Tab-separated table of C-alpha atoms in Angstrom:
chain	number	residue	atom	x	y	z
N	316	SER	CA	145.021	79.450	118.320
N	317	THR	CA	142.929	76.648	117.356
N	318	LYS	CA	140.436	79.291	115.939
N	319	MET	CA	142.742	81.092	114.102
N	320	HIS	CA	144.257	78.185	112.730
N	321	MET	CA	140.931	77.570	111.249
N	322	ARG	CA	140.295	80.759	109.987
N	323	ILE	CA	143.309	80.407	108.133
N	324	LEU	CA	142.400	77.049	106.545
N	325	LEU	CA	138.957	78.437	105.646
N	326	ALA	CA	140.588	81.538	103.752
N	327	LEU	CA	143.015	79.474	102.091
N	328	ALA	CA	140.210	77.138	101.057
N	329	LEU	CA	138.049	79.815	99.772
N	330	VAL	CA	140.723	81.450	97.704
N	331	ALA	CA	141.461	77.782	96.028
N	332	ALA	CA	137.756	77.303	95.465
N	333	HIS	CA	137.071	80.582	93.685
N	334	ALA	CA	140.158	80.446	91.805
N	335	SER	CA	138.697	76.943	90.525
N	336	ALA	CA	135.312	78.317	89.600
N	337	PHE	CA	137.166	80.329	86.818
N	338	SER	CA	139.422	77.552	85.544
N	339	LEU	CA	136.962	74.180	84.980
N	340	THR	CA	137.316	72.768	81.940
N	341	PRO	CA	135.084	69.545	80.635
N	342	SER	CA	136.907	66.524	80.340
N	343	CYS	CA	136.046	63.778	77.625
N	344	ALA	CA	137.520	60.540	77.296
N	345	ALA	CA	138.967	59.337	73.901
N	346	PRO	CA	137.125	56.820	72.104
N	347	SER	CA	138.433	52.988	72.854
N	348	ARG	CA	137.528	49.679	72.087
N	349	GLN	CA	137.343	46.911	74.728
N	350	GLY	CA	136.426	43.402	73.424
N	351	ALA	CA	133.972	43.750	70.824
N	352	LEU	CA	132.415	47.053	72.493
N	353	ALA	CA	133.304	50.146	70.508
N	354	LEU	CA	133.219	53.339	72.751
N	355	ARG	CA	131.949	56.797	71.814
N	356	ALA	CA	133.746	59.964	72.935
N	357	CYS	CA	131.558	61.857	75.264
N	358	ASP	CA	130.185	65.353	74.104
N	359	ALA	CA	132.183	68.387	75.389
N	360	ALA	CA	129.911	70.784	76.984
N	361	SER	CA	131.002	74.185	78.599
N	362	ALA	CA	130.924	74.130	82.322
N	363	PRO	CA	129.141	76.769	84.390
N	364	LEU	CA	130.920	79.348	86.618
N	365	LEU	CA	130.316	78.605	90.253
N	366	GLY	CA	128.194	80.800	92.400
N	367	ARG	CA	128.986	82.105	95.795
N	368	ARG	CA	127.187	79.329	97.583
N	369	GLN	CA	128.893	76.663	95.638
N	370	VAL	CA	132.480	78.327	96.410
N	371	LEU	CA	131.520	78.334	99.994
N	372	ALA	CA	130.315	75.043	99.858
N	373	GLY	CA	133.357	73.945	98.352
N	374	ALA	CA	135.928	75.791	100.730
N	375	ALA	CA	133.822	73.921	103.748
N	376	ALA	CA	134.379	70.326	101.979
N	377	ALA	CA	138.325	71.354	101.595
N	378	ILE	CA	138.810	72.197	105.313
N	379	PRO	CA	138.647	68.067	106.096
N	380	LEU	CA	140.915	67.533	103.249
N	381	VAL	CA	143.693	69.834	104.782
N	382	LEU	CA	143.391	68.639	108.205
N	383	GLY	CA	143.802	65.010	106.689
N	384	ALA	CA	140.541	63.702	107.377
N	385	THR	CA	138.911	60.978	105.124
N	386	PRO	CA	136.257	62.373	102.510
N	387	ALA	CA	132.694	60.774	103.704
N	388	LEU	CA	131.842	59.762	99.966
N	389	ALA	CA	135.058	57.834	99.247
N	390	ARG	CA	135.091	55.793	95.925
N	391	PRO	CA	133.995	52.316	96.734
N	392	LYS	CA	136.331	49.630	96.085
N	393	ALA	CA	135.433	46.899	93.657
N	394	SER	CA	134.763	43.352	95.231
N	395	ASP	CA	137.032	40.273	94.407
N	396	GLY	CA	133.775	38.705	92.763
N	397	LYS	CA	133.509	35.799	95.024
N	398	TRP	CA	129.664	36.894	95.367
N	399	ALA	CA	129.076	36.424	91.824
N	400	LYS	CA	130.116	32.697	91.419
N	401	HIS	CA	127.959	30.247	90.535
N	402	SER	CA	128.122	26.594	89.957
N	403	GLY	CA	125.397	23.977	88.632
N	404	ALA	CA	121.482	24.528	87.743
N	405	PHE	CA	119.833	27.616	89.483
N	406	THR	CA	117.461	26.353	92.401
N	407	ALA	CA	114.180	27.679	92.873
N	408	GLU	CA	115.429	29.376	96.151
N	409	GLU	CA	117.783	31.269	94.244
N	410	LEU	CA	115.274	32.610	91.822
N	411	GLU	CA	113.140	34.267	94.595
N	412	GLY	CA	112.821	37.741	95.570
N	413	PHE	CA	113.225	39.378	92.656
N	414	GLU	CA	111.606	42.611	91.168
N	415	THR	CA	109.974	42.529	87.742
N	416	THR	CA	109.885	46.094	85.738
N	417	ALA	CA	107.730	46.893	83.096
N	418	SER	CA	109.883	45.593	80.393
N	419	GLY	CA	110.150	42.189	81.997
N	420	LEU	CA	113.425	42.644	83.379
N	421	MET	CA	114.043	40.990	86.734
N	422	PHE	CA	116.457	42.180	89.406
N	423	LYS	CA	117.750	41.681	92.862
N	424	ASP	CA	119.652	43.739	94.795
N	425	ILE	CA	122.362	41.880	97.028
N	426	GLU	CA	123.985	45.122	98.285
N	427	VAL	CA	123.062	48.602	97.528
N	428	GLY	CA	126.137	50.970	97.342
N	429	PRO	CA	126.456	54.385	98.469
N	430	GLY	CA	127.536	56.219	95.386
N	431	ALA	CA	125.719	58.188	92.484
N	432	ILE	CA	123.203	56.792	89.936
N	433	PRO	CA	124.524	57.005	86.311
N	434	GLN	CA	122.682	59.173	83.678
N	435	PRO	CA	122.546	58.139	80.280
N	436	GLY	CA	125.554	58.563	78.019
N	437	GLN	CA	127.996	58.735	80.931
N	438	GLN	CA	130.814	56.324	81.063
N	439	ILE	CA	130.619	53.550	83.687
N	440	ALA	CA	132.946	50.681	84.578
N	441	ALA	CA	130.937	47.237	85.955
N	442	HIS	CA	132.209	44.064	86.618
N	443	TYR	CA	130.160	41.127	85.703
N	444	ALA	CA	129.433	37.498	85.700
N	445	GLY	CA	127.136	35.897	83.239
N	446	TYR	CA	125.023	32.546	83.036
N	447	LEU	CA	122.481	30.409	81.104
N	448	LEU	CA	119.561	30.394	83.072
N	449	ALA	CA	118.814	27.184	81.403
N	450	SER	CA	121.723	25.063	82.756
N	451	GLY	CA	123.521	27.487	85.074
N	452	LYS	CA	126.466	27.517	82.772
N	453	SER	CA	128.751	30.317	82.736
N	454	PHE	CA	129.577	31.969	79.430
N	455	ASP	CA	131.627	35.038	80.201
N	456	SER	CA	133.019	36.821	83.663
N	457	SER	CA	135.067	40.010	83.894
N	458	TYR	CA	135.963	39.111	87.533
N	459	SER	CA	138.153	36.426	85.782
N	460	ARG	CA	139.969	38.876	83.664
N	461	GLY	CA	140.555	41.089	86.541
N	462	LYS	CA	139.169	44.397	84.585
N	463	PRO	CA	135.675	45.691	84.563
N	464	LEU	CA	133.939	46.512	81.235
N	465	ARG	CA	133.661	50.098	80.547
N	466	PHE	CA	131.131	51.632	78.444
N	467	SER	CA	128.403	54.629	77.971
N	468	VAL	CA	125.690	53.412	79.608
N	469	GLY	CA	121.793	54.027	78.319
N	470	THR	CA	123.344	54.241	74.865
N	471	GLY	CA	122.600	50.779	73.140
N	472	SER	CA	126.570	50.013	73.520
N	473	VAL	CA	125.278	46.699	75.475
N	474	ILE	CA	122.022	44.686	75.707
N	475	LYS	CA	118.920	46.335	76.608
N	476	GLY	CA	118.448	44.507	79.970
N	477	TRP	CA	121.912	45.962	80.941
N	478	ASP	CA	121.143	49.542	80.148
N	479	GLU	CA	117.861	49.222	81.993
N	480	ALA	CA	119.403	47.917	85.028
N	481	LEU	CA	122.388	49.819	85.405
N	482	LEU	CA	120.758	53.254	84.686
N	483	SER	CA	119.089	52.802	88.257
N	484	MET	CA	122.017	51.556	90.224
N	485	PRO	CA	124.255	53.471	92.685
N	486	VAL	CA	127.988	53.168	92.397
N	487	GLY	CA	128.938	50.389	94.409
N	488	THR	CA	125.554	48.148	94.183
N	489	LYS	CA	125.920	44.332	93.293
N	490	ARG	CA	122.471	43.450	91.704
N	491	GLN	CA	121.662	40.070	90.203
N	492	LEU	CA	119.604	40.369	86.941
N	493	LEU	CA	117.393	37.870	85.238
N	494	VAL	CA	117.296	38.919	81.428
N	495	PRO	CA	114.748	37.315	79.214
N	496	ALA	CA	115.877	36.764	75.523
N	497	PRO	CA	114.308	39.425	74.382
N	498	LEU	CA	116.340	41.885	76.393
N	499	ALA	CA	119.390	40.132	75.632
N	500	TYR	CA	120.494	38.723	72.382
N	501	GLY	CA	116.944	37.485	71.047
N	502	SER	CA	117.104	34.970	68.380
N	503	LYS	CA	120.922	35.077	67.648
N	504	ALA	CA	123.300	32.569	69.072
N	505	VAL	CA	126.362	34.562	70.514
N	506	GLY	CA	129.828	33.664	71.071
N	507	GLY	CA	130.259	30.802	68.975
N	508	GLY	CA	127.473	28.763	70.478
N	509	LEU	CA	128.175	29.949	73.988
N	510	ILE	CA	124.916	31.656	74.281
N	511	PRO	CA	122.450	29.784	72.374
N	512	ALA	CA	119.393	31.540	70.539
N	513	ASN	CA	116.635	32.803	72.556
N	514	SER	CA	118.610	32.290	75.814
N	515	ASP	CA	117.376	33.625	79.158
N	516	LEU	CA	120.655	35.002	80.876
N	517	VAL	CA	121.504	35.616	84.594
N	518	PHE	CA	124.062	38.215	85.849
N	519	TYR	CA	125.768	39.440	88.574
N	520	VAL	CA	126.379	42.855	88.202
N	521	GLU	CA	128.534	45.464	90.336
N	522	LEU	CA	128.780	48.872	89.398
N	523	VAL	CA	132.337	49.858	90.259
N	524	LEU	CA	132.528	53.656	89.025
N	525	ILE	CA	131.262	56.439	86.805
N	526	GLY	CA	133.729	58.447	84.481
């Protein structure tokens, strides 16, 4: 019967979840290098054993998977980058609607994703397109390379404006940033002159995943 089938599924899921509680081991990505960005390995920490409530919750969550249902919080799929394309000087209308943080960073959410918000030290992957605020000229785009940038957020691996912005973005969010020079590259010219000294920058950033 249907009730008996569900009881069997629940029992199997309980056994599987209970067993996994004693075999959890933390994973840590090996250090890698992407462009000029050096990534540090994460620190391994011991994983706590699951309590009875967590085991029951895990078992309940496993039932839809056994029955072939789609998980409610599936990983968002990265966009094709069309939303981040821009040409010419930025208009006054395009620069409206931004919120300003205490540091001077300005941001505007184009779309808020359904995922988790990263914590400092977590490795993330983000797509982006960058432009000079003064001219609207493009200086870089991960979308054009077809590969998001991976780095440990909140650790100083990227410019300050990026660390601040991404630490409040749920996975799947598309956010436009106005990054003043002090939160970008300051008085340094970057990229062989692609980014002149003291440049304010505009970024279109999409948080693709955590981990």
